[in-house]
Amino acid sequence: MSTPQGYVDVRDSWYYILHPRPAYIIVAEANGKTNFMAASWVMPLSEEPPRIVVALDKESYTAKLIVDSGVFSVNVYTVNERDFVYSAGTISGKDTDKLSLLGAKVSKNPATGIPRIERPRPIGVIESRVYKIYGDVAEDVYLVVGDVVAAYADEKLFNERFGWDLRNTKILLHAAGRGFTTNSYVYVARKLI
Ligand SMILES: Cc1cc2nc3c(=O)[nH]c(=O)nc-3n(C[C@H](O)[C@H](O)[C@H](O)COP(=O)(O)O)c2cc1C
């Protein structure tokens, strides 16, 4: 038995130990088709060069559009958009028009040509061009590594020094299943040494 006393074995949902984590919307467009999906398994990879990684189900339609177009964006939302993000993460655009179904609008940044969501308005966007897609690190997901091409955040909610103003910004975090949460009190860490 590898589970110490006082703990429960959560091997089947081990990744939820690493939640809550932000739930984003990934947008892609190729061959005249536009689509988006929810994604929480997203993280910054490096500052130099600026790179981001996203773990995307090989079966998702959005992943296919990213493979075909080589670009995508990561759109950040507050907890107010939980229904939109949950629905974007539970239906596939493979055989439905998710945009009209959810009343969303996607537009391309004229400067980069990369699609991002216009409605519902994200509070932050990272636009990315694919650097490499690894298809052999897992059976079910592509590890998509992207170069950050543009990044912008709501001027009222973000500043370069502190990042999100967490007193006024309730970032959407996914706990598990239909459960979402957000940031609460702001704790400022003291240096121990
Ligand atoms: C909150 C939330 C987070 C999700 N995170 C991811 C993720 O990080 N990677 C992934 O491949 N799928 C993730 N999903 C599932 C996809 O969003 C889902 O499979 C979606 O229907 C794919 O849509 P598409 O086929 O239209 O691209 C998540 C779903 C939800 C609700």
mmCIF file with all atom_site columns, N, CA and C in Angstrom, residues 74-138:
data_model
loop_
_atom_site.group_PDB
_atom_site.id
_atom_site.type_symbol
_atom_site.label_atom_id
_atom_site.label_alt_id
_atom_site.label_comp_id
_atom_site.label_asym_id
_atom_site.label_entity_id
_atom_site.label_seq_id
_atom_site.pdbx_PDB_ins_code
_atom_site.Cartn_x
_atom_site.Cartn_y
_atom_site.Cartn_z
_atom_site.occupancy
_atom_site.B_iso_or_equiv
_atom_site.pdbx_formal_charge
_atom_site.auth_seq_id
_atom_site.auth_comp_id
_atom_site.auth_asym_id
_atom_site.auth_atom_id
_atom_site.pdbx_PDB_model_num
ATOM 1   N N  . VAL A 1 74  ? -4.494  32.234 -26.047 1.00 0.00 ? 74  VAL A N  1
ATOM 2   C CA . VAL A 1 74  ? -4.982  31.826 -24.730 1.00 0.00 ? 74  VAL A CA 1
ATOM 3   C C  . VAL A 1 74  ? -5.728  33.035 -24.167 1.00 0.00 ? 74  VAL A C  1
ATOM 4   N N  . ASN A 1 75  ? -7.010  32.842 -23.852 1.00 0.00 ? 75  ASN A N  1
ATOM 5   C CA . ASN A 1 75  ? -7.865  33.941 -23.408 1.00 0.00 ? 75  ASN A CA 1
ATOM 6   C C  . ASN A 1 75  ? -8.243  33.732 -21.939 1.00 0.00 ? 75  ASN A C  1
ATOM 7   N N  . VAL A 1 76  ? -8.043  34.774 -21.141 1.00 0.00 ? 76  VAL A N  1
ATOM 8   C CA . VAL A 1 76  ? -8.229  34.674 -19.686 1.00 0.00 ? 76  VAL A CA 1
ATOM 9   C C  . VAL A 1 76  ? -9.564  35.302 -19.288 1.00 0.00 ? 76  VAL A C  1
ATOM 10  N N  . TYR A 1 77  ? -10.272 34.633 -18.365 1.00 0.00 ? 77  TYR A N  1
ATOM 11  C CA . TYR A 1 77  ? -11.591 35.109 -17.930 1.00 0.00 ? 77  TYR A CA 1
ATOM 12  C C  . TYR A 1 77  ? -11.707 35.206 -16.422 1.00 0.00 ? 77  TYR A C  1
ATOM 13  N N  . THR A 1 78  ? -12.718 35.952 -16.011 1.00 0.00 ? 78  THR A N  1
ATOM 14  C CA . THR A 1 78  ? -13.046 35.984 -14.583 1.00 0.00 ? 78  THR A CA 1
ATOM 15  C C  . THR A 1 78  ? -14.097 34.910 -14.318 1.00 0.00 ? 78  THR A C  1
ATOM 16  N N  . VAL A 1 79  ? -14.380 34.721 -13.049 1.00 0.00 ? 79  VAL A N  1
ATOM 17  C CA . VAL A 1 79  ? -15.327 33.690 -12.620 1.00 0.00 ? 79  VAL A CA 1
ATOM 18  C C  . VAL A 1 79  ? -16.735 33.955 -13.188 1.00 0.00 ? 79  VAL A C  1
ATOM 19  N N  . ASN A 1 80  ? -17.003 35.194 -13.585 1.00 0.00 ? 80  ASN A N  1
ATOM 20  C CA . ASN A 1 80  ? -18.318 35.524 -14.175 1.00 0.00 ? 80  ASN A CA 1
ATOM 21  C C  . ASN A 1 80  ? -18.586 34.727 -15.448 1.00 0.00 ? 80  ASN A C  1
ATOM 22  N N  . GLU A 1 81  ? -17.516 34.302 -16.122 1.00 0.00 ? 81  GLU A N  1
ATOM 23  C CA . GLU A 1 81  ? -17.692 33.584 -17.397 1.00 0.00 ? 81  GLU A CA 1
ATOM 24  C C  . GLU A 1 81  ? -17.612 32.074 -17.230 1.00 0.00 ? 81  GLU A C  1
ATOM 25  N N  . ARG A 1 82  ? -17.864 31.580 -16.030 1.00 0.00 ? 82  ARG A N  1
ATOM 26  C CA . ARG A 1 82  ? -17.730 30.140 -15.784 1.00 0.00 ? 82  ARG A CA 1
ATOM 27  C C  . ARG A 1 82  ? -18.648 29.288 -16.668 1.00 0.00 ? 82  ARG A C  1
ATOM 28  N N  . ASP A 1 83  ? -19.861 29.756 -16.925 1.00 0.00 ? 83  ASP A N  1
ATOM 29  C CA . ASP A 1 83  ? -20.793 28.955 -17.734 1.00 0.00 ? 83  ASP A CA 1
ATOM 30  C C  . ASP A 1 83  ? -20.286 28.848 -19.173 1.00 0.00 ? 83  ASP A C  1
ATOM 31  N N  . PHE A 1 84  ? -19.793 29.959 -19.678 1.00 0.00 ? 84  PHE A N  1
ATOM 32  C CA . PHE A 1 84  ? -19.251 29.980 -21.037 1.00 0.00 ? 84  PHE A CA 1
ATOM 33  C C  . PHE A 1 84  ? -18.051 29.028 -21.141 1.00 0.00 ? 84  PHE A C  1
ATOM 34  N N  . VAL A 1 85  ? -17.130 29.138 -20.192 1.00 0.00 ? 85  VAL A N  1
ATOM 35  C CA . VAL A 1 85  ? -15.908 28.309 -20.251 1.00 0.00 ? 85  VAL A CA 1
ATOM 36  C C  . VAL A 1 85  ? -16.259 26.835 -20.059 1.00 0.00 ? 85  VAL A C  1
ATOM 37  N N  . TYR A 1 86  ? -17.176 26.552 -19.132 1.00 0.00 ? 86  TYR A N  1
ATOM 38  C CA . TYR A 1 86  ? -17.555 25.157 -18.912 1.00 0.00 ? 86  TYR A CA 1
ATOM 39  C C  . TYR A 1 86  ? -18.180 24.564 -20.182 1.00 0.00 ? 86  TYR A C  1
ATOM 40  N N  . SER A 1 87  ? -19.057 25.329 -20.818 1.00 0.00 ? 87  SER A N  1
ATOM 41  C CA . SER A 1 87  ? -19.701 24.826 -22.037 1.00 0.00 ? 87  SER A CA 1
ATOM 42  C C  . SER A 1 87  ? -18.689 24.665 -23.167 1.00 0.00 ? 87  SER A C  1
ATOM 43  N N  . ALA A 1 88  ? -17.748 25.602 -23.255 1.00 0.00 ? 88  ALA A N  1
ATOM 44  C CA . ALA A 1 88  ? -16.711 25.505 -24.286 1.00 0.00 ? 88  ALA A CA 1
ATOM 45  C C  . ALA A 1 88  ? -15.842 24.267 -24.069 1.00 0.00 ? 88  ALA A C  1
ATOM 46  N N  . GLY A 1 89  ? -15.836 23.769 -22.833 1.00 0.00 ? 89  GLY A N  1
ATOM 47  C CA . GLY A 1 89  ? -15.015 22.605 -22.492 1.00 0.00 ? 89  GLY A CA 1
ATOM 48  C C  . GLY A 1 89  ? -15.787 21.310 -22.435 1.00 0.00 ? 89  GLY A C  1
ATOM 49  N N  . THR A 1 90  ? -17.066 21.349 -22.764 1.00 0.00 ? 90  THR A N  1
ATOM 50  C CA . THR A 1 90  ? -17.849 20.117 -22.684 1.00 0.00 ? 90  THR A CA 1
ATOM 51  C C  . THR A 1 90  ? -18.580 19.790 -23.990 1.00 0.00 ? 90  THR A C  1
ATOM 52  N N  . ILE A 1 91  ? -18.446 20.673 -24.977 1.00 0.00 ? 91  ILE A N  1
ATOM 53  C CA . ILE A 1 91  ? -18.965 20.329 -26.299 1.00 0.00 ? 91  ILE A CA 1
ATOM 54  C C  . ILE A 1 91  ? -17.846 20.497 -27.317 1.00 0.00 ? 91  ILE A C  1
ATOM 55  N N  . SER A 1 92  ? -17.917 19.753 -28.402 1.00 0.00 ? 92  SER A N  1
ATOM 56  C CA . SER A 1 92  ? -16.863 19.858 -29.410 1.00 0.00 ? 92  SER A CA 1
ATOM 57  C C  . SER A 1 92  ? -17.359 20.612 -30.628 1.00 0.00 ? 92  SER A C  1
ATOM 58  N N  . GLY A 1 93  ? -16.457 21.408 -31.183 1.00 0.00 ? 93  GLY A N  1
ATOM 59  C CA . GLY A 1 93  ? -16.777 22.151 -32.390 1.00 0.00 ? 93  GLY A CA 1
ATOM 60  C C  . GLY A 1 93  ? -16.649 21.293 -33.638 1.00 0.00 ? 93  GLY A C  1
ATOM 61  N N  . LYS A 1 94  ? -16.306 20.030 -33.444 1.00 0.00 ? 94  LYS A N  1
ATOM 62  C CA . LYS A 1 94  ? -16.150 19.100 -34.567 1.00 0.00 ? 94  LYS A CA 1
ATOM 63  C C  . LYS A 1 94  ? -17.401 19.057 -35.429 1.00 0.00 ? 94  LYS A C  1
ATOM 64  N N  . ASP A 1 95  ? -18.538 18.935 -34.756 1.00 0.00 ? 95  ASP A N  1
ATOM 65  C CA . ASP A 1 95  ? -19.783 18.847 -35.523 1.00 0.00 ? 95  ASP A CA 1
ATOM 66  C C  . ASP A 1 95  ? -20.832 19.893 -35.159 1.00 0.00 ? 95  ASP A C  1
ATOM 67  N N  . THR A 1 96  ? -20.380 20.932 -34.422 1.00 0.00 ? 96  THR A N  1
ATOM 68  C CA . THR A 1 96  ? -21.308 22.036 -34.122 1.00 0.00 ? 96  THR A CA 1
ATOM 69  C C  . THR A 1 96  ? -20.552 23.350 -34.301 1.00 0.00 ? 96  THR A C  1
ATOM 70  N N  . ASP A 1 97  ? -21.296 24.421 -34.509 1.00 0.00 ? 97  ASP A N  1
ATOM 71  C CA . ASP A 1 97  ? -20.685 25.743 -34.578 1.00 0.00 ? 97  ASP A CA 1
ATOM 72  C C  . ASP A 1 97  ? -20.745 26.324 -33.167 1.00 0.00 ? 97  ASP A C  1
ATOM 73  N N  . LYS A 1 98  ? -19.647 26.104 -32.427 1.00 0.00 ? 98  LYS A N  1
ATOM 74  C CA . LYS A 1 98  ? -19.617 26.504 -31.027 1.00 0.00 ? 98  LYS A CA 1
ATOM 75  C C  . LYS A 1 98  ? -19.778 28.013 -30.864 1.00 0.00 ? 98  LYS A C  1
ATOM 76  N N  . LEU A 1 99  ? -19.297 28.760 -31.853 1.00 0.00 ? 99  LEU A N  1
ATOM 77  C CA . LEU A 1 99  ? -19.376 30.224 -31.761 1.00 0.00 ? 99  LEU A CA 1
ATOM 78  C C  . LEU A 1 99  ? -20.815 30.688 -31.683 1.00 0.00 ? 99  LEU A C  1
ATOM 79  N N  . SER A 1 100 ? -21.646 30.227 -32.661 1.00 0.00 ? 100 SER A N  1
ATOM 80  C CA . SER A 1 100 ? -23.028 30.704 -32.653 1.00 0.00 ? 100 SER A CA 1
ATOM 81  C C  . SER A 1 100 ? -23.803 30.064 -31.510 1.00 0.00 ? 100 SER A C  1
ATOM 82  N N  . LEU A 1 101 ? -23.465 28.815 -31.185 1.00 0.00 ? 101 LEU A N  1
ATOM 83  C CA . LEU A 1 101 ? -24.137 28.129 -30.079 1.00 0.00 ? 101 LEU A CA 1
ATOM 84  C C  . LEU A 1 101 ? -23.970 28.893 -28.766 1.00 0.00 ? 101 LEU A C  1
ATOM 85  N N  . LEU A 1 102 ? -22.777 29.430 -28.553 1.00 0.00 ? 102 LEU A N  1
ATOM 86  C CA . LEU A 1 102 ? -22.489 30.108 -27.285 1.00 0.00 ? 102 LEU A CA 1
ATOM 87  C C  . LEU A 1 102 ? -22.499 31.634 -27.423 1.00 0.00 ? 102 LEU A C  1
ATOM 88  N N  . GLY A 1 103 ? -22.856 32.125 -28.608 1.00 0.00 ? 103 GLY A N  1
ATOM 89  C CA . GLY A 1 103 ? -22.941 33.571 -28.823 1.00 0.00 ? 103 GLY A CA 1
ATOM 90  C C  . GLY A 1 103 ? -21.598 34.263 -28.714 1.00 0.00 ? 103 GLY A C  1
ATOM 91  N N  . ALA A 1 104 ? -20.540 33.560 -29.108 1.00 0.00 ? 104 ALA A N  1
ATOM 92  C CA . ALA A 1 104 ? -19.197 34.150 -28.995 1.00 0.00 ? 104 ALA A CA 1
ATOM 93  C C  . ALA A 1 104 ? -18.775 34.785 -30.311 1.00 0.00 ? 104 ALA A C  1
ATOM 94  N N  . LYS A 1 105 ? -17.854 35.736 -30.196 1.00 0.00 ? 105 LYS A N  1
ATOM 95  C CA . LYS A 1 105 ? -17.306 36.346 -31.398 1.00 0.00 ? 105 LYS A CA 1
ATOM 96  C C  . LYS A 1 105 ? -15.782 36.266 -31.345 1.00 0.00 ? 105 LYS A C  1
ATOM 97  N N  . VAL A 1 106 ? -15.209 35.798 -32.449 1.00 0.00 ? 106 VAL A N  1
ATOM 98  C CA . VAL A 1 106 ? -13.749 35.695 -32.540 1.00 0.00 ? 106 VAL A CA 1
ATOM 99  C C  . VAL A 1 106 ? -13.290 36.682 -33.597 1.00 0.00 ? 106 VAL A C  1
ATOM 100 N N  . SER A 1 107 ? -12.176 37.364 -33.342 1.00 0.00 ? 107 SER A N  1
ATOM 101 C CA . SER A 1 107 ? -11.617 38.225 -34.386 1.00 0.00 ? 107 SER A CA 1
ATOM 102 C C  . SER A 1 107 ? -10.111 38.066 -34.401 1.00 0.00 ? 107 SER A C  1
ATOM 103 N N  . LYS A 1 108 ? -9.509  38.454 -35.534 1.00 0.00 ? 108 LYS A N  1
ATOM 104 C CA . LYS A 1 108 ? -8.056  38.347 -35.640 1.00 0.00 ? 108 LYS A CA 1
ATOM 105 C C  . LYS A 1 108 ? -7.421  39.660 -35.237 1.00 0.00 ? 108 LYS A C  1
ATOM 106 N N  . ASN A 1 109 ? -6.360  39.583 -34.489 1.00 0.00 ? 109 ASN A N  1
ATOM 107 C CA . ASN A 1 109 ? -5.579  40.785 -34.204 1.00 0.00 ? 109 ASN A CA 1
ATOM 108 C C  . ASN A 1 109 ? -4.975  41.238 -35.535 1.00 0.00 ? 109 ASN A C  1
ATOM 109 N N  . PRO A 1 110 ? -5.329  42.437 -36.010 1.00 0.00 ? 110 PRO A N  1
ATOM 110 C CA . PRO A 1 110 ? -4.840  42.867 -37.323 1.00 0.00 ? 110 PRO A CA 1
ATOM 111 C C  . PRO A 1 110 ? -3.310  42.892 -37.400 1.00 0.00 ? 110 PRO A C  1
ATOM 112 N N  . ALA A 1 111 ? -2.671  43.104 -36.256 1.00 0.00 ? 111 ALA A N  1
ATOM 113 C CA . ALA A 1 111 ? -1.209  43.209 -36.259 1.00 0.00 ? 111 ALA A CA 1
ATOM 114 C C  . ALA A 1 111 ? -0.517  41.852 -36.402 1.00 0.00 ? 111 ALA A C  1
ATOM 115 N N  . THR A 1 112 ? -1.149  40.792 -35.908 1.00 0.00 ? 112 THR A N  1
ATOM 116 C CA . THR A 1 112 ? -0.477  39.478 -35.907 1.00 0.00 ? 112 THR A CA 1
ATOM 117 C C  . THR A 1 112 ? -1.201  38.451 -36.771 1.00 0.00 ? 112 THR A C  1
ATOM 118 N N  . GLY A 1 113 ? -2.471  38.692 -37.035 1.00 0.00 ? 113 GLY A N  1
ATOM 119 C CA . GLY A 1 113 ? -3.275  37.725 -37.785 1.00 0.00 ? 113 GLY A CA 1
ATOM 120 C C  . GLY A 1 113 ? -3.722  36.541 -36.930 1.00 0.00 ? 113 GLY A C  1
ATOM 121 N N  . ILE A 1 114 ? -3.509  36.640 -35.604 1.00 0.00 ? 114 ILE A N  1
ATOM 122 C CA . ILE A 1 114 ? -3.858  35.516 -34.715 1.00 0.00 ? 114 ILE A CA 1
ATOM 123 C C  . ILE A 1 114 ? -5.258  35.733 -34.128 1.00 0.00 ? 114 ILE A C  1
ATOM 124 N N  . PRO A 1 115 ? -6.110  34.689 -34.194 1.00 0.00 ? 115 PRO A N  1
ATOM 125 C CA . PRO A 1 115 ? -7.483  34.838 -33.693 1.00 0.00 ? 115 PRO A CA 1
ATOM 126 C C  . PRO A 1 115 ? -7.562  34.834 -32.166 1.00 0.00 ? 115 PRO A C  1
ATOM 127 N N  . ARG A 1 116 ? -8.418  35.676 -31.639 1.00 0.00 ? 116 ARG A N  1
ATOM 128 C CA . ARG A 1 116 ? -8.677  35.691 -30.194 1.00 0.00 ? 116 ARG A CA 1
ATOM 129 C C  . ARG A 1 116 ? -10.138 36.030 -29.993 1.00 0.00 ? 116 ARG A C  1
ATOM 130 N N  . ILE A 1 117 ? -10.623 35.805 -28.765 1.00 0.00 ? 117 ILE A N  1
ATOM 131 C CA . ILE A 1 117 ? -12.048 36.042 -28.522 1.00 0.00 ? 117 ILE A CA 1
ATOM 132 C C  . ILE A 1 117 ? -12.282 37.533 -28.317 1.00 0.00 ? 117 ILE A C  1
ATOM 133 N N  . GLU A 1 118 ? -13.371 37.990 -28.960 1.00 0.00 ? 118 GLU A N  1
ATOM 134 C CA . GLU A 1 118 ? -13.754 39.388 -28.774 1.00 0.00 ? 118 GLU A CA 1
ATOM 135 C C  . GLU A 1 118 ? -14.922 39.458 -27.794 1.00 0.00 ? 118 GLU A C  1
ATOM 136 N N  . ARG A 1 119 ? -15.847 38.482 -27.926 1.00 0.00 ? 119 ARG A N  1
ATOM 137 C CA . ARG A 1 119 ? -17.015 38.421 -27.031 1.00 0.00 ? 119 ARG A CA 1
ATOM 138 C C  . ARG A 1 119 ? -17.254 36.979 -26.617 1.00 0.00 ? 119 ARG A C  1
ATOM 139 N N  . PRO A 1 120 ? -17.368 36.650 -25.328 1.00 0.00 ? 120 PRO A N  1
ATOM 140 C CA . PRO A 1 120 ? -17.248 37.546 -24.180 1.00 0.00 ? 120 PRO A CA 1
ATOM 141 C C  . PRO A 1 120 ? -15.811 38.046 -24.018 1.00 0.00 ? 120 PRO A C  1
ATOM 142 N N  . ARG A 1 121 ? -15.720 39.321 -23.644 1.00 0.00 ? 121 ARG A N  1
ATOM 143 C CA . ARG A 1 121 ? -14.419 39.987 -23.621 1.00 0.00 ? 121 ARG A CA 1
ATOM 144 C C  . ARG A 1 121 ? -13.482 39.361 -22.581 1.00 0.00 ? 121 ARG A C  1
ATOM 145 N N  . PRO A 1 122 ? -12.327 38.856 -23.037 1.00 0.00 ? 122 PRO A N  1
ATOM 146 C CA . PRO A 1 122 ? -11.363 38.317 -22.064 1.00 0.00 ? 122 PRO A CA 1
ATOM 147 C C  . PRO A 1 122 ? -10.664 39.454 -21.325 1.00 0.00 ? 122 PRO A C  1
ATOM 148 N N  . ILE A 1 123 ? -10.152 39.171 -20.116 1.00 0.00 ? 123 ILE A N  1
ATOM 149 C CA . ILE A 1 123 ? -9.419  40.219 -19.391 1.00 0.00 ? 123 ILE A CA 1
ATOM 150 C C  . ILE A 1 123 ? -7.940  40.186 -19.764 1.00 0.00 ? 123 ILE A C  1
ATOM 151 N N  . GLY A 1 124 ? -7.522  39.110 -20.421 1.00 0.00 ? 124 GLY A N  1
ATOM 152 C CA . GLY A 1 124 ? -6.136  39.026 -20.872 1.00 0.00 ? 124 GLY A CA 1
ATOM 153 C C  . GLY A 1 124 ? -6.035  38.053 -22.028 1.00 0.00 ? 124 GLY A C  1
ATOM 154 N N  . VAL A 1 125 ? -5.063  38.286 -22.899 1.00 0.00 ? 125 VAL A N  1
ATOM 155 C CA . VAL A 1 125 ? -4.875  37.400 -24.060 1.00 0.00 ? 125 VAL A CA 1
ATOM 156 C C  . VAL A 1 125 ? -3.383  37.201 -24.290 1.00 0.00 ? 125 VAL A C  1
ATOM 157 N N  . ILE A 1 126 ? -3.004  35.962 -24.571 1.00 0.00 ? 126 ILE A N  1
ATOM 158 C CA . ILE A 1 126 ? -1.645  35.668 -25.039 1.00 0.00 ? 126 ILE A CA 1
ATOM 159 C C  . ILE A 1 126 ? -1.784  35.072 -26.425 1.00 0.00 ? 126 ILE A C  1
ATOM 160 N N  . GLU A 1 127 ? -1.143  35.690 -27.385 1.00 0.00 ? 127 GLU A N  1
ATOM 161 C CA . GLU A 1 127 ? -1.173  35.158 -28.749 1.00 0.00 ? 127 GLU A CA 1
ATOM 162 C C  . GLU A 1 127 ? 0.133   34.422 -28.996 1.00 0.00 ? 127 GLU A C  1
ATOM 163 N N  . SER A 1 128 ? 0.018   33.305 -29.681 1.00 0.00 ? 128 SER A N  1
ATOM 164 C CA . SER A 1 128 ? 1.195   32.446 -29.796 1.00 0.00 ? 128 SER A CA 1
ATOM 165 C C  . SER A 1 128 ? 1.314   31.801 -31.170 1.00 0.00 ? 128 SER A C  1
ATOM 166 N N  . ARG A 1 129 ? 2.555   31.633 -31.573 1.00 0.00 ? 129 ARG A N  1
ATOM 167 C CA . ARG A 1 129 ? 2.852   30.914 -32.815 1.00 0.00 ? 129 ARG A CA 1
ATOM 168 C C  . ARG A 1 129 ? 3.524   29.604 -32.418 1.00 0.00 ? 129 ARG A C  1
ATOM 169 N N  . VAL A 1 130 ? 3.090   28.504 -32.979 1.00 0.00 ? 130 VAL A N  1
ATOM 170 C CA . VAL A 1 130 ? 3.624   27.194 -32.578 1.00 0.00 ? 130 VAL A CA 1
ATOM 171 C C  . VAL A 1 130 ? 5.128   27.110 -32.842 1.00 0.00 ? 130 VAL A C  1
ATOM 172 N N  . TYR A 1 131 ? 5.857   26.702 -31.802 1.00 0.00 ? 131 TYR A N  1
ATOM 173 C CA . TYR A 1 131 ? 7.289   26.435 -31.953 1.00 0.00 ? 131 TYR A CA 1
ATOM 174 C C  . TYR A 1 131 ? 7.464   24.954 -32.298 1.00 0.00 ? 131 TYR A C  1
ATOM 175 N N  . LYS A 1 132 ? 6.878   24.088 -31.464 1.00 0.00 ? 132 LYS A N  1
ATOM 176 C CA . LYS A 1 132 ? 6.943   22.654 -31.726 1.00 0.00 ? 132 LYS A CA 1
ATOM 177 C C  . LYS A 1 132 ? 5.717   21.977 -31.137 1.00 0.00 ? 132 LYS A C  1
ATOM 178 N N  . ILE A 1 133 ? 5.275   20.928 -31.789 1.00 0.00 ? 133 ILE A N  1
ATOM 179 C CA . ILE A 1 133 ? 4.196   20.125 -31.213 1.00 0.00 ? 133 ILE A CA 1
ATOM 180 C C  . ILE A 1 133 ? 4.749   18.723 -30.996 1.00 0.00 ? 133 ILE A C  1
ATOM 181 N N  . TYR A 1 134 ? 4.709   18.282 -29.734 1.00 0.00 ? 134 TYR A N  1
ATOM 182 C CA . TYR A 1 134 ? 5.198   16.944 -29.398 1.00 0.00 ? 134 TYR A CA 1
ATOM 183 C C  . TYR A 1 134 ? 4.010   15.997 -29.332 1.00 0.00 ? 134 TYR A C  1
ATOM 184 N N  . GLY A 1 135 ? 4.014   15.003 -30.225 1.00 0.00 ? 135 GLY A N  1
ATOM 185 C CA . GLY A 1 135 ? 2.901   14.060 -30.247 1.00 0.00 ? 135 GLY A CA 1
ATOM 186 C C  . GLY A 1 135 ? 3.261   12.731 -29.610 1.00 0.00 ? 135 GLY A C  1
ATOM 187 N N  . ASP A 1 136 ? 4.532   12.604 -29.183 1.00 0.00 ? 136 ASP A N  1
ATOM 188 C CA . ASP A 1 136 ? 4.975   11.297 -28.701 1.00 0.00 ? 136 ASP A CA 1
ATOM 189 C C  . ASP A 1 136 ? 5.271   11.270 -27.199 1.00 0.00 ? 136 ASP A C  1
ATOM 190 N N  . VAL A 1 137 ? 4.867   12.342 -26.475 1.00 0.00 ? 137 VAL A N  1
ATOM 191 C CA . VAL A 1 137 ? 5.129   12.341 -25.031 1.00 0.00 ? 137 VAL A CA 1
ATOM 192 C C  . VAL A 1 137 ? 3.959   11.742 -24.244 1.00 0.00 ? 137 VAL A C  1
ATOM 193 N N  . ALA A 1 138 ? 2.804   11.623 -24.886 1.00 0.00 ? 138 ALA A N  1
ATOM 194 C CA . ALA A 1 138 ? 1.648   11.014 -24.236 1.00 0.00 ? 138 ALA A CA 1
ATOM 195 C C  . ALA A 1 138 ? 0.752   10.437 -25.319 1.00 0.00 ? 138 ALA A C  1
#
